[in-house]
Amino acid sequence: MSELPATELLPLPAAGRTFTAERTARLGDVDPNGAVRLDAVARYLQDVATDDALDAGFSNAMGWLVRRSLIRVATPAVLNERLELTTFCTGFGRSWAERRTTVRGANGAEIDGVSLWVQIDVESGRPARLTDEFVEVYGEAAAGRTVSSKFSLDRSPSPDASPMPNPFRATDLDVFGHLNNAAQWALADVVVQQHGLSRAGIGEIEFVTASQVEGEALVVVGEAGFDAWYGAVGATSTVLRWRPLT
């Protein structure tokens, strides 16, 4: 039976490929208090995944789209902090794979992420089956674990949700013509900043369909964090959830 995707923060594999890279938290990554924003964290995770695939010589290194991600921030990174990112595969299915990433900082940052990536044919944009090449590169680290591609967040906005200004711009579009995965975490960070929520927490995001710049954001905020929905009126394309750590 396949595991639910991108819900568990599994440890480093006992064997198999891991990839490590470094980043420095820059001015464009932080909020007014100097803490690294959620969209910047998502970009780090996205970039190190691509770096890994390119380093492995994977023939379809750019042909992946994120379907679901979870980010756990125990201790936020801060401006100019040097970060070490280690990423590895923790399971896969027919056309998708789960990627786990740890982020540790020289000043004590502790951030973990896990995402489900779908492999696509870059010409057609349609899902493509994983190849023997993928299994050869990442199969040992996955250790036979299989994951599904199911969603787990509620796509229907809460009746208590309120509209908020759309935080996205044309510059947030990627080469596929829709809002980039990392850019969409900006919606979560806007809510965190506006409502003074703790940056220590667990965020989840699911991309139901490709999102466009012209959309509507609905948010409900409470003591237990917030839930948000983005998309065209009556058609959710992105679901977000943030829960502070207790």
C-alpha positions as a Python dict, from the first residue, in 0.01 Angstrom:
ca = {
    (1, 'M'): (0, 0, 0),
    (2, 'S'): (137, 341, -97),
    (3, 'E'): (204, 603, 169),
    (4, 'L'): (38, 944, 159),
    (5, 'P'): (277, 1181, -19),
    (6, 'A'): (492, 1449, 146),
    (7, 'T'): (352, 1411, 496),
    (8, 'E'): (646, 1246, 678),
    (9, 'L'): (989, 1389, 752),
    (10, 'L'): (1196, 1074, 715),
    (11, 'P'): (1563, 1053, 825),
    (12, 'L'): (1866, 1026, 599),
    (13, 'P'): (1870, 697, 409),
    (14, 'A'): (2096, 416, 529),
    (15, 'A'): (2232, 386, 175),
    (16, 'G'): (2190, 550, -162),
    (17, 'R'): (2232, 892, -314),
    (18, 'T'): (2222, 1213, -111),
    (19, 'F'): (2321, 1556, -240),
    (20, 'T'): (2444, 1851, -35),
    (21, 'A'): (2475, 2217, -133),
    (22, 'E'): (2513, 2549, 44),
    (23, 'R'): (2320, 2876, 33),
    (24, 'T'): (2348, 3209, 212),
    (25, 'A'): (2036, 3394, 329),
    (26, 'R'): (2041, 3724, 139),
    (27, 'L'): (1851, 4053, 164),
    (28, 'G'): (1597, 3939, -94),
    (29, 'D'): (1515, 3632, 119),
    (30, 'V'): (1421, 3793, 452),
    (31, 'D'): (1136, 3986, 613),
    (32, 'P'): (1176, 4327, 788),
    (33, 'N'): (1294, 4146, 1102),
    (34, 'G'): (1570, 3963, 915),
    (35, 'A'): (1405, 3619, 925),
    (36, 'V'): (1405, 3411, 606),
    (37, 'R'): (1058, 3407, 447),
    (38, 'L'): (868, 3091, 358),
    (39, 'D'): (882, 3161, -15),
    (40, 'A'): (1262, 3190, 10),
    (41, 'V'): (1280, 2855, 192),
    (42, 'A'): (1066, 2698, -81),
    (43, 'R'): (1299, 2842, -343),
    (44, 'Y'): (1603, 2692, -167),
    (45, 'L'): (1431, 2351, -168),
    (46, 'Q'): (1330, 2385, -532),
    (47, 'D'): (1678, 2493, -643),
    (48, 'V'): (1869, 2221, -456),
    (49, 'A'): (1636, 1960, -609),
    (50, 'T'): (1728, 2085, -956),
    (51, 'D'): (2097, 2102, -863),
    (52, 'D'): (2082, 1739, -751),
    (53, 'A'): (1915, 1620, -1071),
    (54, 'L'): (2165, 1810, -1286),
    (55, 'D'): (2461, 1683, -1083),
    (56, 'A'): (2336, 1326, -1127),
    (57, 'G'): (2329, 1377, -1504),
    (58, 'F'): (1957, 1306, -1513),
    (59, 'S'): (1835, 1347, -1873),
    (60, 'N'): (1502, 1502, -1769),
    (61, 'A'): (1638, 1717, -1487),
    (62, 'M'): (1410, 2013, -1569),
    (63, 'G'): (1097, 1808, -1633),
    (64, 'W'): (946, 1809, -1284),
    (65, 'L'): (655, 1995, -1125),
    (66, 'V'): (571, 2010, -753),
    (67, 'R'): (231, 1867, -653),
    (68, 'R'): (255, 1893, -274),
    (69, 'S'): (504, 2023, -16),
    (70, 'L'): (545, 2032, 360),
    (71, 'I'): (790, 2268, 532),
    (72, 'R'): (867, 2249, 904),
    (73, 'V'): (1049, 2547, 1054),
    (74, 'A'): (1180, 2467, 1403),
    (75, 'T'): (1427, 2760, 1407),
    (76, 'P'): (1406, 3017, 1124),
    (77, 'A'): (1716, 3111, 927),
    (78, 'V'): (1832, 3473, 944),
    (79, 'L'): (2004, 3727, 722),
    (80, 'N'): (2356, 3628, 612),
    (81, 'E'): (2331, 3285, 775),
    (82, 'R'): (2517, 3014, 585),
    (83, 'L'): (2289, 2717, 520),
    (84, 'E'): (2366, 2356, 435),
    (85, 'L'): (2097, 2168, 242),
    (86, 'T'): (2094, 1791, 203),
    (87, 'T'): (1836, 1629, -24),
    (88, 'F'): (1745, 1270, -109),
    (89, 'C'): (1464, 1054, -247),
    (90, 'T'): (1228, 887, 1),
    (91, 'G'): (989, 706, -234),
    (92, 'F'): (822, 711, -572),
    (93, 'G'): (526, 596, -778),
    (94, 'R'): (436, 564, -1145),
    (95, 'S'): (517, 919, -1258),
    (96, 'W'): (615, 1090, -935),
    (97, 'A'): (877, 1089, -660),
    (98, 'E'): (904, 1216, -305),
    (99, 'R'): (1204, 1432, -217),
    (100, 'R'): (1317, 1507, 139),
    (101, 'T'): (1546, 1800, 227),
    (102, 'T'): (1712, 1912, 549),
    (103, 'V'): (1833, 2269, 604),
    (104, 'R'): (2077, 2344, 884),
    (105, 'G'): (2230, 2683, 951),
    (106, 'A'): (2558, 2806, 1097),
    (107, 'N'): (2354, 3020, 1342),
    (108, 'G'): (2120, 2738, 1441),
    (109, 'A'): (1855, 2738, 1168),
    (110, 'E'): (1663, 2410, 1160),
    (111, 'I'): (1425, 2362, 869),
    (112, 'D'): (1295, 2045, 706),
    (113, 'G'): (1098, 1990, 390),
    (114, 'V'): (943, 1712, 186),
    (115, 'S'): (778, 1745, -154),
    (116, 'L'): (605, 1531, -412),
    (117, 'W'): (734, 1601, -762),
    (118, 'V'): (562, 1480, -1080),
    (119, 'Q'): (778, 1403, -1380),
    (120, 'I'): (647, 1556, -1702),
    (121, 'D'): (727, 1547, -2069),
    (122, 'V'): (859, 1901, -2126),
    (123, 'E'): (720, 1904, -2481),
    (124, 'S'): (362, 1806, -2399),
    (125, 'G'): (348, 1907, -2031),
    (126, 'R'): (185, 1573, -1949),
    (127, 'P'): (300, 1330, -1676),
    (128, 'A'): (567, 1085, -1788),
    (129, 'R'): (647, 746, -1638),
    (130, 'L'): (963, 719, -1433),
    (131, 'T'): (1241, 548, -1623),
    (132, 'D'): (1505, 290, -1538),
    (133, 'E'): (1746, 584, -1528),
    (134, 'F'): (1552, 733, -1236),
    (135, 'V'): (1550, 404, -1044),
    (136, 'E'): (1922, 360, -1103),
    (137, 'V'): (1999, 706, -959),
    (138, 'Y'): (1747, 727, -673),
    (139, 'G'): (1611, 379, -614),
    (140, 'E'): (1857, 270, -345),
    (141, 'A'): (1783, 574, -125),
    (142, 'A'): (1406, 516, -163),
    (143, 'A'): (1459, 159, -35),
    (144, 'G'): (1143, 24, -197),
    (145, 'R'): (909, 278, -39),
    (146, 'T'): (616, 376, -260),
    (147, 'V'): (405, 690, -228),
    (148, 'S'): (72, 787, -379),
    (149, 'S'): (-9, 1113, -554),
    (150, 'K'): (-323, 1183, -349),
    (151, 'F'): (-417, 1519, -202),
    (152, 'S'): (-502, 1549, 167),
    (153, 'L'): (-602, 1914, 222),
    (154, 'D'): (-962, 2035, 183),
    (155, 'R'): (-1003, 2214, -150),
    (156, 'S'): (-1330, 2380, -48),
    (157, 'P'): (-1279, 2723, 112),
    (158, 'S'): (-1420, 2763, 461),
    (159, 'P'): (-1742, 2968, 476),
    (160, 'D'): (-1557, 3183, 732),
    (161, 'A'): (-1273, 3266, 488),
    (162, 'S'): (-1221, 3629, 391),
    (163, 'P'): (-1077, 3766, 66),
    (164, 'M'): (-730, 3920, 73),
    (165, 'P'): (-532, 4116, -187),
    (166, 'N'): (-365, 3900, -450),
    (167, 'P'): (11, 3894, -369),
    (168, 'F'): (124, 3761, -708),
    (169, 'R'): (280, 3939, -1007),
    (170, 'A'): (370, 3859, -1367),
    (171, 'T'): (729, 3810, -1248),
    (172, 'D'): (611, 3507, -1046),
    (173, 'L'): (533, 3309, -1363),
    (174, 'D'): (772, 3030, -1458),
    (175, 'V'): (874, 2888, -1796),
    (176, 'F'): (558, 2675, -1802),
    (177, 'G'): (342, 2989, -1785),
    (178, 'H'): (196, 2942, -1438),
    (179, 'L'): (277, 3061, -1089),
    (180, 'N'): (598, 2906, -963),
    (181, 'N'): (581, 2670, -665),
    (182, 'A'): (817, 2880, -453),
    (183, 'A'): (639, 3207, -537),
    (184, 'Q'): (307, 3069, -411),
    (185, 'W'): (450, 3029, -62),
    (186, 'A'): (453, 3411, -59),
    (187, 'L'): (79, 3394, 15),
    (188, 'A'): (158, 3206, 336),
    (189, 'D'): (428, 3451, 434),
    (190, 'V'): (201, 3752, 378),
    (191, 'V'): (-51, 3603, 624),
    (192, 'V'): (224, 3519, 876),
    (193, 'Q'): (351, 3879, 864),
    (194, 'Q'): (10, 4050, 864),
    (195, 'H'): (-118, 3854, 1165),
    (196, 'G'): (207, 3831, 1362),
    (197, 'L'): (208, 3452, 1356),
    (198, 'S'): (510, 3256, 1473),
    (199, 'R'): (766, 3163, 1208),
    (200, 'A'): (821, 2836, 1392),
    (201, 'G'): (557, 2610, 1243),
    (202, 'I'): (453, 2355, 984),
    (203, 'G'): (322, 2463, 646),
    (204, 'E'): (159, 2247, 381),
    (205, 'I'): (72, 2338, 24),
    (206, 'E'): (-103, 2145, -253),
    (207, 'F'): (-119, 2244, -617),
    (208, 'V'): (-450, 2114, -746),
    (209, 'T'): (-407, 2270, -1090),
    (210, 'A'): (-171, 2522, -1246),
    (211, 'S'): (-226, 2868, -1093),
    (212, 'Q'): (-235, 3194, -1287),
    (213, 'V'): (-159, 3550, -1174),
    (214, 'E'): (-523, 3654, -1210),
    (215, 'G'): (-674, 3476, -913),
    (216, 'E'): (-856, 3519, -584),
    (217, 'A'): (-716, 3447, -237),
    (218, 'L'): (-940, 3345, 54),
    (219, 'V'): (-801, 3309, 407),
    (220, 'V'): (-927, 3211, 750),
    (221, 'V'): (-700, 3288, 1046),
    (222, 'G'): (-735, 3166, 1403),
    (223, 'E'): (-537, 3078, 1712),
    (224, 'A'): (-436, 2750, 1550),
    (225, 'G'): (-283, 2915, 1244),
    (226, 'F'): (-448, 2970, 908),
    (227, 'D'): (-589, 2803, 599),
    (228, 'A'): (-586, 2965, 255),
    (229, 'W'): (-720, 2892, -91),
    (230, 'Y'): (-615, 3049, -418),
    (231, 'G'): (-754, 3028, -770),
    (232, 'A'): (-1025, 3144, -1003),
    (233, 'V'): (-1365, 3213, -847),
    (234, 'G'): (-1521, 2877, -765),
    (235, 'A'): (-1214, 2677, -873),
    (236, 'T'): (-935, 2628, -619),
    (237, 'S'): (-591, 2576, -771),
    (238, 'T'): (-376, 2601, -455),
    (239, 'V'): (-448, 2508, -93),
    (240, 'L'): (-228, 2626, 196),
    (241, 'R'): (-220, 2546, 568),
    (242, 'W'): (5, 2682, 843),
    (243, 'R'): (15, 2560, 1201),
    (244, 'P'): (252, 2712, 1461),
    (245, 'L'): (467, 2466, 1655),
    (246, 'T'): (352, 2415, 2013),
}
